[in-house]
């Protein structure tokens, strides 16, 4: 018997990955162990093999993890974020199954058991042929595994790109009420709901605009200009006062400045006063920023009263 041929056919018949059970249906146990020992068969995860000259890429690794865990598993946590294309692959890999299913993990592979987890429900989707948790749930699950300094900027960036919303993140969090880092996560979801789209805006809201000395403001307030609809970073609509936060990545080139000035002129024509602050202003002098905003707010209030 040409066992090498039989093994190769078995693996290829199963899209490049075969379980030990699938191999045992056609090949004696001692032959399998011999071929593993000689590296003709490469163990990717326990009881999951590929051929030595078979594909050895990221997609194969992720498929092997799912094959190892069985049909009721989905890629999750930081691994799911990789499948969604928003984060580089990190070790260990993560899978999620229902708590009733007993699945062993492996070195570099963690299997999480969750109450009422159903991979065939809206909790999961298929991307590139891989079963993966929905993006909002993936963000919630991955939160404790992300470096603390990366967590809020990462979630804000996803929101700014239109990939997640505060509503969907909140719903996913309700399914994982005991997730580590919940306080910071809830705050981040609240900031997204308040219109924050960047770390600069988050710093501004937390350290300046929610201060008790200032009246409540609205984030990402929509205004219709003659040239199109815009959104103001922060606004006090009752007095037509706006604050724009100029980050290091934007508003720095001559063309950016010309665009900002043109927009400010359009707003002024509609009766708005626009204050602009930089990231450095918000971080280094929050008291000064608050004082300036409050002074202009009071002046606008007085002008309206007199008018």
Tab-separated table of C-alpha atoms in Angstrom:
chain	number	residue	atom	x	y	z
A	1	UNK	CA	0.000	0.000	0.000
A	2	UNK	CA	1.313	3.435	-0.926
A	3	UNK	CA	0.485	5.123	2.367
A	4	UNK	CA	2.049	8.406	1.333
A	5	UNK	CA	-0.427	8.645	-1.543
A	6	UNK	CA	-3.385	7.704	0.677
A	7	UNK	CA	-2.411	10.284	3.308
A	8	UNK	CA	-1.931	12.987	0.688
A	9	UNK	CA	-5.297	12.247	-0.890
A	10	UNK	CA	-7.021	12.302	2.498
A	11	UNK	CA	-5.573	15.676	3.394
A	12	UNK	CA	-6.334	17.184	-0.010
A	13	UNK	CA	-9.868	15.780	0.042
A	14	UNK	CA	-10.393	17.842	3.193
A	15	UNK	CA	-9.150	21.147	1.761
A	16	UNK	CA	-5.585	20.784	2.951
A	17	UNK	CA	-6.325	19.897	6.577
A	18	UNK	CA	-7.268	16.516	8.001
A	19	UNK	CA	-8.147	15.441	11.504
A	20	UNK	CA	-6.689	12.347	13.073
A	21	UNK	CA	-10.105	10.684	12.887
A	22	UNK	CA	-10.315	11.332	9.151
A	23	UNK	CA	-6.852	9.845	8.646
A	24	UNK	CA	-7.640	6.793	10.802
A	25	UNK	CA	-10.554	5.969	8.524
A	26	UNK	CA	-8.021	5.156	5.784
A	27	UNK	CA	-4.602	4.782	7.417
A	28	UNK	CA	-3.387	2.624	10.358
A	29	UNK	CA	-2.474	4.465	13.527
A	30	UNK	CA	1.188	3.425	13.468
A	31	UNK	CA	1.552	4.659	9.895
A	32	UNK	CA	0.123	8.055	10.833
A	33	UNK	CA	2.507	8.346	13.786
A	34	UNK	CA	5.411	7.352	11.555
A	35	UNK	CA	4.596	9.991	8.970
A	36	UNK	CA	4.162	12.618	11.687
A	37	UNK	CA	7.548	11.616	13.101
A	38	UNK	CA	9.148	12.013	9.680
A	39	UNK	CA	7.385	15.387	9.181
A	40	UNK	CA	5.564	14.232	6.061
A	41	UNK	CA	2.518	15.154	8.139
A	42	UNK	CA	2.743	18.384	10.149
A	43	UNK	CA	0.582	18.800	13.235
A	44	UNK	CA	-0.900	22.316	13.171
A	45	UNK	CA	-2.990	21.821	16.309
A	46	UNK	CA	-3.656	18.663	18.308
A	47	UNK	CA	-5.260	16.078	16.006
A	48	UNK	CA	-5.219	18.441	13.015
A	49	UNK	CA	-2.607	17.937	10.280
A	50	UNK	CA	-1.434	19.352	6.971
A	51	UNK	CA	1.070	18.031	4.471
A	52	UNK	CA	4.663	19.138	4.779
A	53	UNK	CA	4.476	20.838	1.396
A	54	UNK	CA	0.925	22.115	1.983
A	55	UNK	CA	-0.172	25.696	2.594
A	56	UNK	CA	1.377	27.202	5.707
A	57	UNK	CA	-0.214	30.636	5.811
A	58	UNK	CA	-2.449	32.625	8.153
A	59	UNK	CA	-5.690	31.414	6.574
A	60	UNK	CA	-4.617	27.774	6.999
A	61	UNK	CA	-3.687	28.401	10.626
A	62	UNK	CA	-7.092	29.932	11.368
A	63	UNK	CA	-8.938	27.123	9.560
A	64	UNK	CA	-6.913	24.583	11.535
A	65	UNK	CA	-7.981	26.212	14.792
A	66	UNK	CA	-11.639	25.879	13.796
A	67	UNK	CA	-11.155	22.276	12.685
A	68	UNK	CA	-9.516	21.501	16.028
A	69	UNK	CA	-12.427	22.964	18.018
A	70	UNK	CA	-15.215	21.482	15.923
A	71	UNK	CA	-18.211	22.868	13.989
A	72	UNK	CA	-19.747	24.698	16.969
A	73	UNK	CA	-16.786	27.088	17.387
A	74	UNK	CA	-16.072	30.559	16.032
A	75	UNK	CA	-12.926	32.638	15.903
A	76	UNK	CA	-13.222	35.393	18.477
A	77	UNK	CA	-11.437	38.052	20.530
A	78	UNK	CA	-8.255	39.459	18.933
A	79	UNK	CA	-8.241	36.630	16.385
A	80	UNK	CA	-11.641	37.756	15.113
A	81	UNK	CA	-10.318	41.298	14.800
A	82	UNK	CA	-7.662	39.934	12.440
A	83	UNK	CA	-10.325	38.267	10.287
A	84	UNK	CA	-12.216	41.566	10.231
A	85	UNK	CA	-9.052	43.208	8.931
A	86	UNK	CA	-8.668	45.736	11.747
A	87	UNK	CA	-5.721	44.267	13.678
A	88	UNK	CA	-2.641	42.183	12.972
A	89	UNK	CA	-2.684	38.532	14.042
A	90	UNK	CA	-1.563	38.001	17.630
A	91	UNK	CA	-0.891	34.936	19.748
A	92	UNK	CA	-2.559	33.167	21.351
A	93	UNK	CA	-5.405	32.476	18.939
A	94	UNK	CA	-8.921	32.648	20.395
A	95	UNK	CA	-12.037	30.548	19.792
A	96	UNK	CA	-15.431	30.683	21.470
A	97	UNK	CA	-17.897	27.824	22.046
A	98	UNK	CA	-21.016	27.369	24.138
A	99	UNK	CA	-20.282	26.540	27.761
A	100	UNK	CA	-21.949	23.135	27.339
A	101	UNK	CA	-19.297	22.056	24.828
A	102	UNK	CA	-16.043	20.638	26.129
A	103	UNK	CA	-13.194	21.648	23.893
A	104	UNK	CA	-9.581	21.565	24.946
A	105	UNK	CA	-7.280	24.372	23.972
A	106	UNK	CA	-3.648	23.995	22.992
A	107	UNK	CA	-0.418	25.945	23.188
A	108	UNK	CA	-1.142	29.268	21.482
A	109	UNK	CA	-4.874	28.439	21.273
A	110	UNK	CA	-7.456	29.489	23.873
A	111	UNK	CA	-11.005	28.123	23.826
A	112	UNK	CA	-13.523	30.346	25.635
A	113	UNK	CA	-16.846	28.946	26.858
A	114	UNK	CA	-19.768	31.342	26.910
A	115	UNK	CA	-23.348	31.037	28.102
A	116	UNK	CA	-25.840	30.601	25.251
A	117	UNK	CA	-23.236	31.062	22.533
A	118	UNK	CA	-24.666	30.085	19.162
A	119	UNK	CA	-22.291	30.296	16.183
A	120	UNK	CA	-25.230	29.980	13.779
A	121	UNK	CA	-26.995	33.038	15.219
A	122	UNK	CA	-26.439	36.755	14.591
A	123	UNK	CA	-23.578	36.565	17.090
A	124	UNK	CA	-21.375	35.274	14.252
A	125	UNK	CA	-20.839	35.700	10.526
A	126	UNK	CA	-18.702	34.073	7.853
A	127	UNK	CA	-15.808	36.027	6.410
A	128	UNK	CA	-13.523	34.477	3.852
A	129	UNK	CA	-15.011	31.081	4.651
A	130	UNK	CA	-14.207	31.429	8.368
A	131	UNK	CA	-16.819	31.510	11.113
A	132	UNK	CA	-16.093	34.570	13.236
A	133	UNK	CA	-17.854	36.568	15.938
A	134	UNK	CA	-19.569	39.777	14.803
A	135	UNK	CA	-17.312	42.816	14.964
A	136	UNK	CA	-18.989	44.573	17.950
A	137	UNK	CA	-18.820	41.359	19.976
A	138	UNK	CA	-15.222	40.811	18.879
A	139	UNK	CA	-14.300	44.271	20.186
A	140	UNK	CA	-15.957	43.579	23.543
A	141	UNK	CA	-14.321	40.146	23.871
A	142	UNK	CA	-10.904	41.471	22.839
A	143	UNK	CA	-10.982	44.490	25.154
A	144	UNK	CA	-9.064	42.889	28.089
A	145	UNK	CA	-6.489	41.426	25.671
A	146	UNK	CA	-5.599	44.757	24.090
A	147	UNK	CA	-2.838	46.934	25.579
A	148	UNK	CA	-4.627	49.444	27.860
A	149	UNK	CA	-3.225	52.414	25.944
A	150	UNK	CA	-4.631	51.018	22.667
A	151	UNK	CA	-8.160	50.221	23.792
A	152	UNK	CA	-10.022	53.514	23.557
A	153	UNK	CA	-8.180	54.839	20.465
A	154	UNK	CA	-8.852	51.521	18.713
A	155	UNK	CA	-12.597	51.601	19.421
A	156	UNK	CA	-12.855	55.282	18.498
A	157	UNK	CA	-11.082	54.613	15.211
A	158	UNK	CA	-13.491	51.784	14.358
A	159	UNK	CA	-16.410	54.089	15.090
A	160	UNK	CA	-14.916	56.889	13.014
A	161	UNK	CA	-14.560	54.465	10.097
A	162	UNK	CA	-18.219	53.499	10.426
A	163	UNK	CA	-17.430	49.899	11.378
A	164	UNK	CA	-19.114	49.916	14.801
A	165	UNK	CA	-21.683	52.053	16.596
A	166	UNK	CA	-22.270	52.831	20.243
A	167	UNK	CA	-25.614	51.014	20.036
A	168	UNK	CA	-24.124	47.765	18.725
A	169	UNK	CA	-21.197	47.887	21.157
A	170	UNK	CA	-23.632	48.451	24.019
A	171	UNK	CA	-25.724	45.471	22.946
A	172	UNK	CA	-22.614	43.287	22.754
A	173	UNK	CA	-21.499	44.476	26.186
A	174	UNK	CA	-24.909	43.544	27.625
A	175	UNK	CA	-24.118	39.953	26.615
A	176	UNK	CA	-20.741	40.108	28.373
A	177	UNK	CA	-21.501	42.021	31.611
A	178	UNK	CA	-18.485	40.570	33.418
A	179	UNK	CA	-15.840	41.499	30.836
A	180	UNK	CA	-12.638	42.821	32.406
A	181	UNK	CA	-12.108	46.553	31.975
A	182	UNK	CA	-15.862	47.156	31.876
A	183	UNK	CA	-15.634	50.666	33.366
A	184	UNK	CA	-13.304	51.956	30.659
A	185	UNK	CA	-15.317	50.147	28.022
A	186	UNK	CA	-18.587	51.710	29.127
A	187	UNK	CA	-16.930	55.124	29.145
A	188	UNK	CA	-15.618	54.569	25.618
A	189	UNK	CA	-19.058	53.537	24.360
A	190	UNK	CA	-20.495	56.645	26.004
A	191	UNK	CA	-17.876	58.819	24.285
A	192	UNK	CA	-18.734	57.274	20.917
A	193	UNK	CA	-22.418	57.941	21.577
A	194	UNK	CA	-21.473	61.540	22.396
A	195	UNK	CA	-19.904	61.930	18.966
A	196	UNK	CA	-16.215	61.432	19.769
A	197	UNK	CA	-14.290	60.188	16.758
A	198	UNK	CA	-10.698	60.490	17.952
A	199	UNK	CA	-8.556	60.382	21.076
A	200	UNK	CA	-8.221	64.165	20.878
A	201	UNK	CA	-11.972	64.595	21.051
A	202	UNK	CA	-12.176	62.082	23.916
A	203	UNK	CA	-9.602	64.060	25.904
A	204	UNK	CA	-11.505	67.220	25.148
A	205	UNK	CA	-14.829	65.810	26.307
A	206	UNK	CA	-13.467	64.199	29.481
A	207	UNK	CA	-11.086	66.953	30.571
A	208	UNK	CA	-12.772	70.076	29.260
A	209	UNK	CA	-16.292	69.940	27.881
A	210	UNK	CA	-17.937	67.813	30.578
A	211	UNK	CA	-16.511	69.939	33.362
A	212	UNK	CA	-19.125	71.250	35.780
A	213	UNK	CA	-18.124	74.844	34.994
A	214	UNK	CA	-19.407	74.542	31.419
A	215	UNK	CA	-23.007	74.157	30.260
A	216	UNK	CA	-23.785	70.890	28.411
A	217	UNK	CA	-22.591	70.645	24.814
A	218	UNK	CA	-23.396	68.416	21.845
A	219	UNK	CA	-20.827	66.354	19.982
A	220	UNK	CA	-20.763	66.089	16.173
A	221	UNK	CA	-23.568	68.630	15.855
A	222	UNK	CA	-24.872	68.806	12.248
A	223	UNK	CA	-25.038	72.145	10.431
A	224	UNK	CA	-26.150	72.699	6.848
A	225	UNK	CA	-23.807	75.085	5.018
A	226	UNK	CA	-24.266	76.404	1.466
A	227	UNK	CA	-21.450	74.073	0.380
A	228	UNK	CA	-22.810	71.016	2.187
A	229	UNK	CA	-23.649	69.456	5.501
A	230	UNK	CA	-20.925	69.424	8.190
A	231	UNK	CA	-20.577	68.253	11.776
A	232	UNK	CA	-19.057	70.389	14.524
A	233	UNK	CA	-16.776	68.694	17.048
A	234	UNK	CA	-18.585	70.381	19.964
A	235	UNK	CA	-21.446	72.846	19.888
A	236	UNK	CA	-23.688	74.930	22.104
A	237	UNK	CA	-26.533	75.378	19.605
A	238	UNK	CA	-28.557	77.753	21.758
A	239	UNK	CA	-25.834	80.419	21.491
A	240	UNK	CA	-24.360	79.219	18.166
A	241	UNK	CA	-20.938	78.561	19.669
A	242	UNK	CA	-18.761	75.849	18.136
A	243	UNK	CA	-15.431	74.315	19.096
A	244	UNK	CA	-13.236	72.564	16.533
A	245	UNK	CA	-10.312	70.403	17.672
A	246	UNK	CA	-7.373	70.426	15.287
A	247	UNK	CA	-5.351	67.195	15.456
A	248	UNK	CA	-1.785	66.659	14.311
A	249	UNK	CA	-2.884	64.551	11.319
A	250	UNK	CA	-5.265	67.166	9.964
A	251	UNK	CA	-5.597	70.943	9.753
A	252	UNK	CA	-1.830	71.415	9.363
A	253	UNK	CA	-1.157	71.923	5.646
A	254	UNK	CA	-1.789	75.282	3.931
A	255	UNK	CA	-4.733	73.729	2.081
A	256	UNK	CA	-6.169	72.383	5.353
A	257	UNK	CA	-5.963	75.846	6.862
A	258	UNK	CA	-7.630	77.425	3.832
A	259	UNK	CA	-10.442	74.857	4.035
A	260	UNK	CA	-10.889	75.514	7.774
A	261	UNK	CA	-11.034	79.282	7.256
A	262	UNK	CA	-13.530	78.930	4.424
A	263	UNK	CA	-15.754	76.762	6.575
A	264	UNK	CA	-15.465	79.165	9.514
A	265	UNK	CA	-16.559	82.024	7.238
A	266	UNK	CA	-19.614	80.071	6.159
A	267	UNK	CA	-20.474	79.370	9.780
A	268	UNK	CA	-19.962	83.036	10.699
A	269	UNK	CA	-22.368	84.014	7.948
A	270	UNK	CA	-24.958	81.858	9.692
A	271	UNK	CA	-24.253	83.521	13.034
A	272	UNK	CA	-21.867	80.937	14.512
A	273	UNK	CA	-18.714	81.719	16.470
A	274	UNK	CA	-15.996	79.088	16.047
A	275	UNK	CA	-13.172	78.481	18.527
A	276	UNK	CA	-10.270	76.268	17.469
A	277	UNK	CA	-7.945	74.392	19.816
A	278	UNK	CA	-5.076	71.981	19.229
A	279	UNK	CA	-4.309	68.663	20.873
A	280	UNK	CA	-1.585	70.447	22.874
A	281	UNK	CA	-4.103	73.040	24.129
A	282	UNK	CA	-6.451	70.356	25.429
A	283	UNK	CA	-3.721	68.264	27.044
A	284	UNK	CA	-1.538	70.996	28.539
A	285	UNK	CA	-4.009	73.699	29.447
A	286	UNK	CA	-7.510	72.308	29.962
A	287	UNK	CA	-8.279	75.071	32.483
A	288	UNK	CA	-7.346	77.726	29.942
A	289	UNK	CA	-9.475	76.095	27.235
A	290	UNK	CA	-12.455	75.872	29.580
A	291	UNK	CA	-12.033	79.504	30.635
A	292	UNK	CA	-11.955	80.718	27.041
A	293	UNK	CA	-14.983	78.668	26.044
A	294	UNK	CA	-16.928	79.838	29.079
A	295	UNK	CA	-16.040	83.487	28.440
A	296	UNK	CA	-17.222	83.314	24.837
A	297	UNK	CA	-20.338	81.362	25.865
A	298	UNK	CA	-21.274	84.052	28.391
A	299	UNK	CA	-20.584	86.805	25.865
A	300	UNK	CA	-22.806	85.074	23.297
A	301	UNK	CA	-25.522	84.612	25.900
A	302	UNK	CA	-25.390	88.304	26.739
A	303	UNK	CA	-25.483	89.290	23.075
A	304	UNK	CA	-28.586	87.201	22.542
A	305	UNK	CA	-30.219	88.636	25.652
A	306	UNK	CA	-29.510	92.208	24.536
A	307	UNK	CA	-30.604	91.431	20.983
